[in-house]
Amino acid sequence: MTSTVPASVTRTAEGSALQAVLLDMDGTLVDTEGFWWDVEAEIFAGLGHPLDDSWRHVVVGGPMSRSAGFLIEATGADITLADLTVLLNEGFEDRITRALPLMPGAARLLAELAEHEVPTALVSASHRRIIDRVLISLGAEHFRLSVAGDEVPRTKPYPDPYLFAAAGLGVDPTRCAVVEDTATGVASAEAAGCHVVVVPSVAPIAPSARRTVVPSLEQVDLPFLRGLMPLR
């Protein structure tokens, strides 16, 4: 994908070519990765199939179709993917209605990006119905757009969600900073050509050439993100 943004627009700050910040949702901005696993465990226990805790690393961060499909196959549970998807969304919505804890540093980072008018998008593998509920707590005003997993032909780990977000913002994906927490999300962002900041939530992720790993979102601010892309 090529950018149609003039060169002068790419220079959002002296010494930086950052055009936009694209943020994952579950486990990155909101502390909900455990919610999904709790809902999955509860549903499968009701079907008579306790989940193996080692499977948590397999399903974390992935699209619901992949995660749910894996659990059905692994357990042999008598439930269709369509029926399980409904139960998962309903169970998750119930939990976020009762409580929706933000990750440390999330509110501060969103406020900082808004204050400096940095184009920002929420990019999640969760379905639109879930994203809209979460946006009530995060503040929809912090995002110029949001991309849901059921709105793109292929969701994470494919590059489609981040390419879609960059196109929607009118920016070059190679000039976008992505903040992610799982290997699936990282794979999606890197495939789109973005610079990635990883704050691992469940499984460790190693740094690489276009990937910076930090222990907490509290270490991520606008100067840090701008520093990922110095002008060449």
Tab-separated table of C-alpha atoms in Angstrom:
chain	number	residue	atom	x	y	z
A	1	MET	CA	0.000	0.000	0.000
A	2	THR	CA	1.357	3.450	-0.879
A	3	SER	CA	0.605	6.632	0.976
A	4	THR	CA	-1.305	9.515	-0.565
A	5	VAL	CA	-0.357	11.802	2.308
A	6	PRO	CA	1.981	14.658	1.281
A	7	ALA	CA	5.493	14.454	2.705
A	8	SER	CA	4.949	17.566	4.794
A	9	VAL	CA	2.037	15.903	6.572
A	10	THR	CA	4.103	12.915	7.611
A	11	ARG	CA	6.290	15.091	9.822
A	12	THR	CA	4.024	15.157	12.832
A	13	ALA	CA	6.888	16.368	15.030
A	14	GLU	CA	10.419	17.558	14.429
A	15	GLY	CA	12.629	14.533	13.851
A	16	SER	CA	9.723	12.097	13.501
A	17	ALA	CA	7.720	10.648	10.632
A	18	LEU	CA	4.956	9.150	12.762
A	19	GLN	CA	1.604	9.490	11.029
A	20	ALA	CA	-0.767	7.526	13.254
A	21	VAL	CA	-1.049	5.225	16.259
A	22	LEU	CA	-3.070	2.007	15.971
A	23	LEU	CA	-4.040	0.275	19.194
A	24	ASP	CA	-5.205	-3.227	19.977
A	25	MET	CA	-7.980	-3.518	22.569
A	26	ASP	CA	-8.106	-6.708	24.689
A	27	GLY	CA	-5.035	-7.049	26.868
A	28	THR	CA	-3.553	-3.823	25.492
A	29	LEU	CA	-5.936	-1.058	26.557
A	30	VAL	CA	-8.377	-3.055	28.666
A	31	ASP	CA	-7.467	-5.889	31.021
A	32	THR	CA	-9.843	-8.401	29.463
A	33	GLU	CA	-7.763	-11.271	28.074
A	34	GLY	CA	-8.568	-13.174	31.273
A	35	PHE	CA	-12.273	-12.440	30.782
A	36	TRP	CA	-12.316	-14.329	27.484
A	37	TRP	CA	-10.621	-17.366	29.004
A	38	ASP	CA	-12.961	-17.335	32.007
A	39	VAL	CA	-15.994	-17.267	29.709
A	40	GLU	CA	-14.589	-20.068	27.548
A	41	ALA	CA	-13.804	-22.190	30.609
A	42	GLU	CA	-17.271	-21.619	32.063
A	43	ILE	CA	-19.068	-22.538	28.836
A	44	PHE	CA	-17.055	-25.699	28.223
A	45	ALA	CA	-17.363	-26.772	31.872
A	46	GLY	CA	-21.120	-26.549	31.383
A	47	LEU	CA	-20.757	-28.814	28.364
A	48	GLY	CA	-18.810	-31.310	30.455
A	49	HIS	CA	-15.380	-30.450	29.047
A	50	PRO	CA	-12.932	-28.724	31.420
A	51	LEU	CA	-10.305	-26.745	29.525
A	52	ASP	CA	-6.603	-27.443	29.788
A	53	ASP	CA	-4.862	-24.284	31.015
A	54	SER	CA	-2.076	-24.805	28.458
A	55	TRP	CA	-4.588	-24.041	25.691
A	56	ARG	CA	-4.829	-20.463	26.902
A	57	HIS	CA	-1.646	-19.583	25.008
A	58	VAL	CA	-3.164	-21.054	21.838
A	59	VAL	CA	-6.404	-19.064	21.884
A	60	VAL	CA	-5.202	-15.726	23.285
A	61	GLY	CA	-5.307	-12.803	20.889
A	62	GLY	CA	-6.807	-14.735	18.010
A	63	PRO	CA	-10.049	-14.246	16.088
A	64	MET	CA	-13.046	-15.847	17.749
A	65	SER	CA	-13.575	-18.275	14.875
A	66	ARG	CA	-10.071	-19.672	15.311
A	67	SER	CA	-10.102	-19.761	19.108
A	68	ALA	CA	-13.580	-21.236	19.360
A	69	GLY	CA	-12.901	-23.707	16.580
A	70	PHE	CA	-9.746	-24.900	18.296
A	71	LEU	CA	-11.559	-25.450	21.607
A	72	ILE	CA	-14.392	-27.384	19.958
A	73	GLU	CA	-11.895	-29.646	18.192
A	74	ALA	CA	-9.661	-30.048	21.240
A	75	THR	CA	-12.504	-30.974	23.589
A	76	GLY	CA	-14.864	-32.738	21.205
A	77	ALA	CA	-17.726	-30.707	22.687
A	78	ASP	CA	-21.130	-31.085	21.053
A	79	ILE	CA	-21.663	-27.460	20.015
A	80	THR	CA	-21.500	-25.635	16.702
A	81	LEU	CA	-19.145	-22.754	16.045
A	82	ALA	CA	-22.116	-20.443	15.480
A	83	ASP	CA	-23.752	-21.354	18.796
A	84	LEU	CA	-20.476	-21.068	20.686
A	85	THR	CA	-19.787	-17.631	19.188
A	86	VAL	CA	-23.119	-16.365	20.503
A	87	LEU	CA	-22.435	-17.737	23.988
A	88	LEU	CA	-18.926	-16.272	24.060
A	89	ASN	CA	-20.073	-12.788	23.055
A	90	GLU	CA	-22.945	-12.859	25.551
A	91	GLY	CA	-20.713	-14.042	28.385
A	92	PHE	CA	-18.037	-11.464	27.622
A	93	GLU	CA	-20.567	-8.637	27.393
A	94	ASP	CA	-21.929	-9.623	30.787
A	95	ARG	CA	-18.462	-9.393	32.332
A	96	ILE	CA	-17.524	-6.022	30.836
A	97	THR	CA	-20.880	-4.621	31.908
A	98	ARG	CA	-20.002	-5.487	35.507
A	99	ALA	CA	-16.371	-4.348	35.335
A	100	LEU	CA	-13.962	-3.132	32.683
A	101	PRO	CA	-10.498	-2.485	34.111
A	102	LEU	CA	-8.152	-0.427	31.959
A	103	MET	CA	-4.523	-1.418	31.636
A	104	PRO	CA	-2.102	0.800	33.599
A	105	GLY	CA	-1.164	3.780	31.444
A	106	ALA	CA	-4.015	3.358	28.942
A	107	ALA	CA	-6.076	6.406	29.962
A	108	ARG	CA	-2.981	8.613	30.104
A	109	LEU	CA	-1.755	7.501	26.666
A	110	LEU	CA	-5.136	8.027	25.008
A	111	ALA	CA	-5.433	11.483	26.545
A	112	GLU	CA	-1.936	12.394	25.355
A	113	LEU	CA	-2.597	11.256	21.793
A	114	ALA	CA	-5.869	13.211	21.742
A	115	GLU	CA	-4.229	16.337	23.170
A	116	HIS	CA	-1.629	16.313	20.384
A	117	GLU	CA	-4.220	15.413	17.730
A	118	VAL	CA	-2.411	12.251	16.659
A	119	PRO	CA	-4.649	10.162	14.367
A	120	THR	CA	-5.568	7.095	16.398
A	121	ALA	CA	-7.494	3.923	15.594
A	122	LEU	CA	-8.703	0.982	17.661
A	123	VAL	CA	-7.962	-2.293	15.859
A	124	SER	CA	-9.363	-5.465	17.422
A	125	ALA	CA	-10.169	-9.061	16.534
A	126	SER	CA	-13.290	-8.757	18.705
A	127	HIS	CA	-16.672	-8.322	17.066
A	128	ARG	CA	-18.290	-4.930	16.543
A	129	ARG	CA	-20.879	-5.505	19.283
A	130	ILE	CA	-18.051	-5.979	21.795
A	131	ILE	CA	-15.978	-3.036	20.576
A	132	ASP	CA	-18.919	-0.656	20.820
A	133	ARG	CA	-19.499	-1.659	24.439
A	134	VAL	CA	-15.833	-1.194	25.317
A	135	LEU	CA	-15.703	2.181	23.567
A	136	ILE	CA	-18.227	3.504	26.078
A	137	SER	CA	-15.568	3.089	28.786
A	138	LEU	CA	-12.515	3.954	26.691
A	139	GLY	CA	-14.148	7.006	25.155
A	140	ALA	CA	-15.022	6.794	21.468
A	141	GLU	CA	-13.790	10.381	21.087
A	142	HIS	CA	-10.218	9.135	21.458
A	143	PHE	CA	-10.382	7.263	18.147
A	144	ARG	CA	-10.949	8.520	14.623
A	145	LEU	CA	-12.063	5.031	13.655
A	146	SER	CA	-12.261	1.487	14.963
A	147	VAL	CA	-11.875	-1.812	13.126
A	148	ALA	CA	-13.631	-4.978	14.314
A	149	GLY	CA	-12.708	-8.555	13.540
A	150	ASP	CA	-16.030	-9.221	11.838
A	151	GLU	CA	-15.629	-6.224	9.509
A	152	VAL	CA	-12.594	-7.344	7.511
A	153	PRO	CA	-12.203	-10.268	5.082
A	154	ARG	CA	-9.401	-11.721	7.212
A	155	THR	CA	-8.681	-10.684	10.773
A	156	LYS	CA	-5.493	-11.044	12.802
A	157	PRO	CA	-2.915	-12.560	12.217
A	158	TYR	CA	-3.476	-11.380	8.638
A	159	PRO	CA	-2.510	-7.761	7.844
A	160	ASP	CA	-6.015	-6.758	6.734
A	161	PRO	CA	-7.158	-5.028	9.975
A	162	TYR	CA	-4.124	-2.755	10.172
A	163	LEU	CA	-4.085	-2.048	6.443
A	164	PHE	CA	-7.791	-1.189	6.681
A	165	ALA	CA	-7.166	1.160	9.615
A	166	ALA	CA	-4.270	2.908	7.882
A	167	ALA	CA	-6.328	3.363	4.723
A	168	GLY	CA	-9.234	4.723	6.759
A	169	LEU	CA	-6.955	7.301	8.361
A	170	GLY	CA	-5.315	8.125	5.032
A	171	VAL	CA	-1.817	7.242	6.223
A	172	ASP	CA	1.052	4.975	5.206
A	173	PRO	CA	1.078	1.800	7.343
A	174	THR	CA	4.883	1.883	7.435
A	175	ARG	CA	4.576	5.221	9.254
A	176	CYS	CA	2.183	3.842	11.860
A	177	ALA	CA	3.049	2.725	15.377
A	178	VAL	CA	1.020	-0.248	16.576
A	179	VAL	CA	0.611	-1.239	20.222
A	180	GLU	CA	-0.158	-4.949	20.721
A	181	ASP	CA	-0.001	-7.611	23.429
A	182	THR	CA	-0.098	-10.994	21.658
A	183	ALA	CA	1.886	-12.832	18.993
A	184	THR	CA	-1.213	-12.975	16.783
A	185	GLY	CA	-1.638	-9.205	16.863
A	186	VAL	CA	2.069	-8.616	16.366
A	187	ALA	CA	2.058	-10.863	13.292
A	188	SER	CA	-0.844	-8.865	11.850
A	189	ALA	CA	0.814	-5.496	12.421
A	190	GLU	CA	4.196	-6.594	11.108
A	191	ALA	CA	2.621	-8.123	8.010
A	192	ALA	CA	1.051	-4.706	7.359
A	193	GLY	CA	4.495	-3.086	7.586
A	194	CYS	CA	3.897	-1.207	10.838
A	195	HIS	CA	6.341	-0.526	13.657
A	196	VAL	CA	5.172	-2.501	16.687
A	197	VAL	CA	5.376	-1.863	20.409
A	198	VAL	CA	4.590	-5.024	22.353
A	199	VAL	CA	3.338	-5.102	25.924
A	200	PRO	CA	2.995	-8.892	26.411
A	201	SER	CA	-0.117	-9.905	28.331
A	202	VAL	CA	-0.027	-13.715	28.536
A	203	ALA	CA	2.971	-15.158	26.687
A	204	PRO	CA	6.435	-13.575	26.295
A	205	ILE	CA	7.346	-12.056	22.928
A	206	ALA	CA	10.913	-11.374	21.812
A	207	PRO	CA	12.005	-8.029	20.310
A	208	SER	CA	13.121	-7.759	16.670
A	209	ALA	CA	14.144	-5.159	14.101
A	210	ARG	CA	10.758	-3.417	13.833
A	211	ARG	CA	9.438	-4.601	17.193
A	212	THR	CA	10.055	-3.035	20.598
A	213	VAL	CA	9.017	-4.927	23.734
A	214	VAL	CA	8.221	-3.086	26.976
A	215	PRO	CA	6.862	-4.478	30.258
A	216	SER	CA	4.055	-1.945	30.693
A	217	LEU	CA	1.995	0.562	28.759
A	218	GLU	CA	3.117	3.093	31.359
A	219	GLN	CA	6.439	3.213	29.516
A	220	VAL	CA	4.763	4.218	26.257
A	221	ASP	CA	4.148	7.885	25.516
A	222	LEU	CA	4.109	10.103	22.420
A	223	PRO	CA	7.847	10.926	22.425
A	224	PHE	CA	8.568	7.191	22.703
A	225	LEU	CA	6.301	6.405	19.735
A	226	ARG	CA	7.716	9.236	17.646
A	227	GLY	CA	11.204	7.957	18.362
A	228	LEU	CA	10.390	4.702	16.592
A	229	MET	CA	10.386	6.478	13.230
A	230	PRO	CA	13.122	9.128	12.903
A	231	LEU	CA	13.292	10.907	9.560
A	232	ARG	CA	15.815	9.372	7.225
